[in-house]
XYZ file of N, CA, C and O in Angstrom:
364
model
N 106.200 -46.098 -28.150
C 107.491 -45.742 -28.694
C 107.344 -45.496 -30.194
O 106.734 -46.272 -30.909
N 107.922 -44.393 -30.668
C 107.870 -44.045 -32.079
C 109.240 -44.221 -32.696
O 110.241 -43.790 -32.137
N 109.265 -44.856 -33.844
C 110.510 -45.040 -34.577
C 110.350 -44.405 -35.946
O 109.402 -44.701 -36.666
N 111.275 -43.521 -36.285
C 111.255 -42.886 -37.604
C 112.314 -43.527 -38.484
O 113.439 -43.730 -38.051
N 111.938 -43.820 -39.700
C 112.862 -44.409 -40.657
C 112.832 -43.550 -41.913
O 111.768 -43.220 -42.426
N 113.999 -43.170 -42.399
C 114.088 -42.419 -43.648
C 114.477 -43.380 -44.752
O 115.476 -44.081 -44.644
N 113.688 -43.397 -45.817
C 113.930 -44.304 -46.924
C 114.245 -43.528 -48.190
O 113.663 -42.481 -48.441
N 115.150 -44.040 -48.967
C 115.383 -43.532 -50.310
C 115.047 -44.672 -51.250
O 115.649 -45.741 -51.174
N 114.067 -44.450 -52.102
C 113.595 -45.498 -52.990
C 113.781 -45.089 -54.437
O 113.628 -43.926 -54.781
N 114.080 -46.041 -55.268
C 114.178 -45.807 -56.704
C 113.019 -46.531 -57.373
O 112.764 -47.698 -57.091
N 112.320 -45.819 -58.247
C 111.213 -46.435 -58.964
C 111.757 -47.440 -59.966
O 112.676 -47.143 -60.720
N 111.181 -48.612 -59.985
C 111.655 -49.660 -60.877
C 110.825 -49.744 -62.156
O 111.354 -49.977 -63.209
N 109.534 -49.548 -62.019
C 108.678 -49.625 -63.197
C 107.358 -48.902 -62.932
O 106.771 -49.011 -61.872
N 106.938 -48.107 -63.860
C 105.646 -47.447 -63.870
C 105.203 -46.863 -62.525
O 104.079 -47.062 -62.070
N 106.095 -46.137 -61.871
C 105.759 -45.410 -60.636
C 105.186 -46.298 -59.529
O 104.317 -45.888 -58.773
N 105.657 -47.521 -59.425
C 105.143 -48.415 -58.380
C 106.233 -48.737 -57.361
O 107.359 -49.038 -57.723
N 105.841 -48.663 -56.103
C 106.740 -49.012 -55.005
C 105.987 -49.986 -54.107
O 104.837 -49.750 -53.741
N 106.629 -51.061 -53.747
C 106.018 -52.019 -52.842
C 106.689 -51.984 -51.480
O 107.911 -51.931 -51.393
N 105.882 -51.967 -50.416
C 106.412 -51.976 -49.055
C 105.710 -53.099 -48.296
O 104.485 -53.166 -48.273
N 106.499 -53.959 -47.697
C 105.934 -55.020 -46.862
C 106.029 -54.610 -45.407
O 107.098 -54.256 -44.923
N 104.910 -54.640 -44.702
C 104.857 -54.266 -43.289
C 104.607 -55.534 -42.492
O 103.652 -56.273 -42.746
N 105.478 -55.797 -41.503
C 105.359 -57.036 -40.741
C 104.200 -57.023 -39.750
O 103.620 -58.054 -39.470
N 103.854 -55.844 -39.228
C 102.752 -55.755 -38.266
C 101.867 -54.556 -38.606
O 102.015 -53.485 -38.030
N 100.935 -54.718 -39.553
C 100.119 -53.596 -40.009
C 99.317 -52.911 -38.898
O 99.050 -51.722 -38.964
N 98.943 -53.635 -37.864
C 98.173 -53.046 -36.762
C 98.991 -52.032 -35.971
O 98.462 -51.119 -35.372
N 100.306 -52.189 -35.961
C 101.184 -51.311 -35.195
C 101.916 -50.303 -36.080
O 102.854 -49.661 -35.640
N 101.501 -50.178 -37.338
C 102.211 -49.327 -38.276
C 101.336 -48.170 -38.718
O 100.190 -48.358 -39.119
N 101.885 -46.966 -38.622
C 101.214 -45.755 -39.095
C 102.160 -45.088 -40.082
O 103.256 -44.669 -39.710
N 101.749 -45.013 -41.336
C 102.606 -44.429 -42.362
C 102.102 -43.042 -42.705
O 100.961 -42.866 -43.115
N 102.962 -42.054 -42.507
C 102.659 -40.659 -42.822
C 103.370 -40.304 -44.120
O 104.593 -40.297 -44.183
N 102.612 -40.014 -45.149
C 103.191 -39.723 -46.461
C 103.264 -38.222 -46.748
O 103.419 -37.808 -47.886
N 103.176 -37.389 -45.736
C 103.141 -35.943 -45.950
C 104.488 -35.374 -46.367
O 104.537 -34.285 -46.935
N 105.582 -36.054 -46.105
C 106.908 -35.544 -46.436
C 107.523 -36.236 -47.646
O 108.724 -36.222 -47.828
N 106.701 -36.819 -48.489
C 107.226 -37.514 -49.652
C 107.637 -36.500 -50.706
O 106.902 -35.578 -51.038
N 108.837 -36.658 -51.210
C 109.351 -35.815 -52.288
C 109.721 -36.737 -53.435
O 110.476 -37.694 -53.261
N 109.195 -36.450 -54.588
C 109.495 -37.274 -55.761
C 110.617 -36.612 -56.545
O 110.496 -35.477 -56.979
N 111.704 -37.319 -56.691
C 112.863 -36.790 -57.411
C 113.116 -37.689 -58.622
O 113.355 -38.879 -58.479
N 113.053 -37.079 -59.787
C 113.291 -37.842 -61.008
C 114.576 -37.397 -61.686
O 114.744 -37.534 -62.878
N 115.491 -36.853 -60.910
C 116.748 -36.350 -61.460
C 117.904 -37.232 -61.019
O 117.876 -37.859 -59.970
N 118.925 -37.219 -61.831
C 120.161 -37.910 -61.493
C 120.870 -37.134 -60.387
O 120.853 -35.907 -60.367
N 121.498 -37.836 -59.467
C 122.213 -37.155 -58.375
C 123.491 -36.501 -58.878
O 124.217 -37.075 -59.688
N 123.743 -35.283 -58.405
C 124.965 -34.554 -58.752
C 126.120 -35.149 -57.954
O 126.047 -35.247 -56.726
N 127.199 -35.540 -58.635
C 128.343 -36.161 -57.971
C 129.610 -35.320 -58.048
O 130.690 -35.802 -57.753
N 129.488 -34.057 -58.461
C 130.657 -33.200 -58.593
C 131.009 -32.507 -57.289
O 130.482 -32.809 -56.223
N 131.885 -31.532 -57.390
C 132.350 -30.777 -56.232
C 131.257 -29.855 -55.706
O 130.497 -29.274 -56.478
N 131.192 -29.716 -54.407
C 130.265 -28.790 -53.756
C 131.018 -27.584 -53.204
O 130.454 -26.763 -52.509
N 132.295 -27.493 -53.482
C 133.143 -26.396 -53.001
C 133.639 -25.586 -54.196
O 134.153 -26.154 -55.160
N 133.488 -24.251 -54.122
C 133.936 -23.380 -55.206
C 134.804 -22.282 -54.617
O 134.410 -21.623 -53.662
N 135.983 -22.105 -55.187
C 136.864 -21.003 -54.814
C 136.824 -20.001 -55.958
O 137.129 -20.361 -57.101
N 136.410 -18.753 -55.687
C 136.330 -17.760 -56.763
C 137.657 -17.628 -57.510
O 138.732 -17.777 -56.932
N 137.538 -17.341 -58.775
C 138.702 -17.256 -59.656
C 138.453 -16.174 -60.691
O 137.314 -15.766 -60.912
N 139.503 -15.713 -61.344
C 139.334 -14.759 -62.437
C 138.850 -15.475 -63.697
O 138.444 -14.838 -64.659
N 138.876 -16.801 -63.683
C 138.429 -17.598 -64.820
C 137.023 -18.121 -64.557
O 136.639 -18.387 -63.417
N 136.266 -18.284 -65.613
C 134.920 -18.828 -65.500
C 134.979 -20.256 -64.959
O 135.859 -21.036 -65.326
N 134.043 -20.572 -64.098
C 133.958 -21.926 -63.551
C 132.573 -22.477 -63.857
O 131.610 -21.738 -63.953
N 132.489 -23.775 -63.957
C 131.251 -24.427 -64.360
C 131.007 -25.642 -63.471
O 131.887 -26.497 -63.343
N 129.847 -25.702 -62.850
C 129.424 -26.879 -62.098
C 128.254 -27.489 -62.865
O 127.212 -26.850 -63.007
N 128.385 -28.689 -63.371
C 127.334 -29.290 -64.188
C 126.152 -29.781 -63.342
O 125.944 -30.975 -63.144
N 125.355 -28.828 -62.838
C 124.257 -29.154 -61.931
C 122.876 -29.110 -62.584
O 121.896 -29.453 -61.935
N 122.784 -28.684 -63.837
C 121.480 -28.582 -64.498
C 120.774 -29.937 -64.504
O 121.372 -30.969 -64.827
N 119.525 -29.926 -64.102
C 118.684 -31.128 -64.069
C 119.242 -32.230 -63.164
O 118.982 -33.410 -63.379
N 120.029 -31.845 -62.166
C 120.601 -32.809 -61.216
C 119.993 -32.572 -59.838
O 119.537 -31.484 -59.508
N 120.017 -33.587 -59.009
C 119.557 -33.515 -57.633
C 120.770 -33.299 -56.749
O 121.683 -34.123 -56.729
N 120.808 -32.166 -56.054
C 121.926 -31.858 -55.155
C 121.555 -32.299 -53.744
O 120.445 -32.038 -53.279
N 122.483 -32.951 -53.066
C 122.211 -33.468 -51.727
C 122.596 -32.495 -50.624
O 122.324 -32.747 -49.461
N 123.252 -31.388 -50.983
C 123.598 -30.358 -50.000
C 123.853 -29.047 -50.742
O 123.854 -29.007 -51.973
N 124.091 -27.989 -50.005
C 124.345 -26.679 -50.596
C 125.737 -26.603 -51.198
O 126.670 -27.249 -50.717
N 125.874 -25.786 -52.236
C 127.183 -25.487 -52.810
C 127.796 -24.382 -51.959
O 127.139 -23.393 -51.640
N 129.048 -24.546 -51.572
C 129.755 -23.578 -50.740
C 130.713 -22.765 -51.613
O 131.668 -23.301 -52.145
N 130.415 -21.452 -51.748
C 131.293 -20.557 -52.508
C 132.130 -19.799 -51.489
O 131.603 -19.041 -50.678
N 133.432 -20.025 -51.520
C 134.336 -19.408 -50.550
C 134.434 -17.910 -50.786
O 134.279 -17.432 -51.909
N 134.717 -17.177 -49.742
C 134.817 -15.723 -49.866
C 136.129 -15.317 -50.534
O 137.114 -16.059 -50.536
N 136.107 -14.121 -51.099
C 137.300 -13.524 -51.687
C 137.927 -12.634 -50.623
O 137.223 -11.866 -49.957
N 139.235 -12.718 -50.460
C 139.889 -11.850 -49.480
C 139.802 -10.401 -49.947
O 139.883 -10.105 -51.143
N 139.613 -9.503 -48.992
C 139.408 -8.088 -49.290
C 140.021 -7.264 -48.169
O 139.826 -7.573 -46.993
N 140.764 -6.245 -48.531
C 141.293 -5.338 -47.507
C 141.450 -3.946 -48.109
O 141.486 -3.781 -49.341
N 141.524 -2.950 -47.232
C 141.676 -1.557 -47.653
C 142.821 -0.914 -46.884
O 143.049 -1.246 -45.725
N 143.501 -0.003 -47.547
C 144.522 0.819 -46.897
C 144.196 2.270 -47.229
O 144.047 2.614 -48.402
N 144.034 3.083 -46.201
C 143.700 4.494 -46.421
C 144.862 5.389 -45.996
O 145.601 5.084 -45.058
N 145.008 6.507 -46.706
C 145.964 7.535 -46.316
C 145.394 8.889 -46.758
O 144.243 8.970 -47.196
N 146.197 9.941 -46.688
C 145.713 11.286 -47.001
C 145.294 11.446 -48.464
O 144.495 12.317 -48.793
N 145.818 10.636 -49.347
C 145.512 10.789 -50.774
C 144.362 9.902 -51.245
O 143.932 10.015 -52.384
N 143.876 9.004 -50.403
C 142.757 8.146 -50.807
C 142.825 6.774 -50.189
O 143.520 6.538 -49.206
N 142.097 5.870 -50.785
C 142.002 4.502 -50.288
C 142.417 3.529 -51.379
O 141.992 3.658 -52.529
N 143.248 2.577 -51.020
C 143.627 1.497 -51.934
C 142.881 0.245 -51.497
O 142.894 -0.110 -50.313
N 142.229 -0.404 -52.440
C 141.474 -1.615 -52.153
C 142.209 -2.810 -52.745
O 142.638 -2.774 -53.896
N 142.374 -3.831 -51.940
C 143.013 -5.088 -52.388
C 141.946 -6.178 -52.425
O 141.326 -6.476 -51.399
N 141.754 -6.753 -53.581
C 140.771 -7.833 -53.723
C 141.511 -9.091 -54.150
O 142.277 -9.077 -55.113
N 141.276 -10.167 -53.430
C 141.894 -11.464 -53.705
C 143.418 -11.383 -53.640
O 144.113 -12.060 -54.366
N 143.898 -10.577 -52.727
C 145.348 -10.433 -52.545
C 145.676 -10.860 -51.125
O 145.160 -10.299 -50.170
N 146.500 -11.851 -50.982
C 146.821 -12.334 -49.634
C 148.191 -11.919 -49.200
O 149.092 -11.714 -49.912
């Protein structure tokens, strides 16, 4: 039987992490998926609604835990003999 455990660890001093294993004979540790993150976690909004005003998400040098979702802008067209009228962000 295989059991997978996902750990999030914070370094306390000089890049050292201690792990105690209760049964070393039955433990196989695979370190191939280790990712070292030295950034502060981003705690702001992950949802953005487009606007005519500039928007700012303070994500520089931060660790994001998921993707930022930018909502779509509504768009429609009306055509007639004289041309096409385009409506952007008009509901």
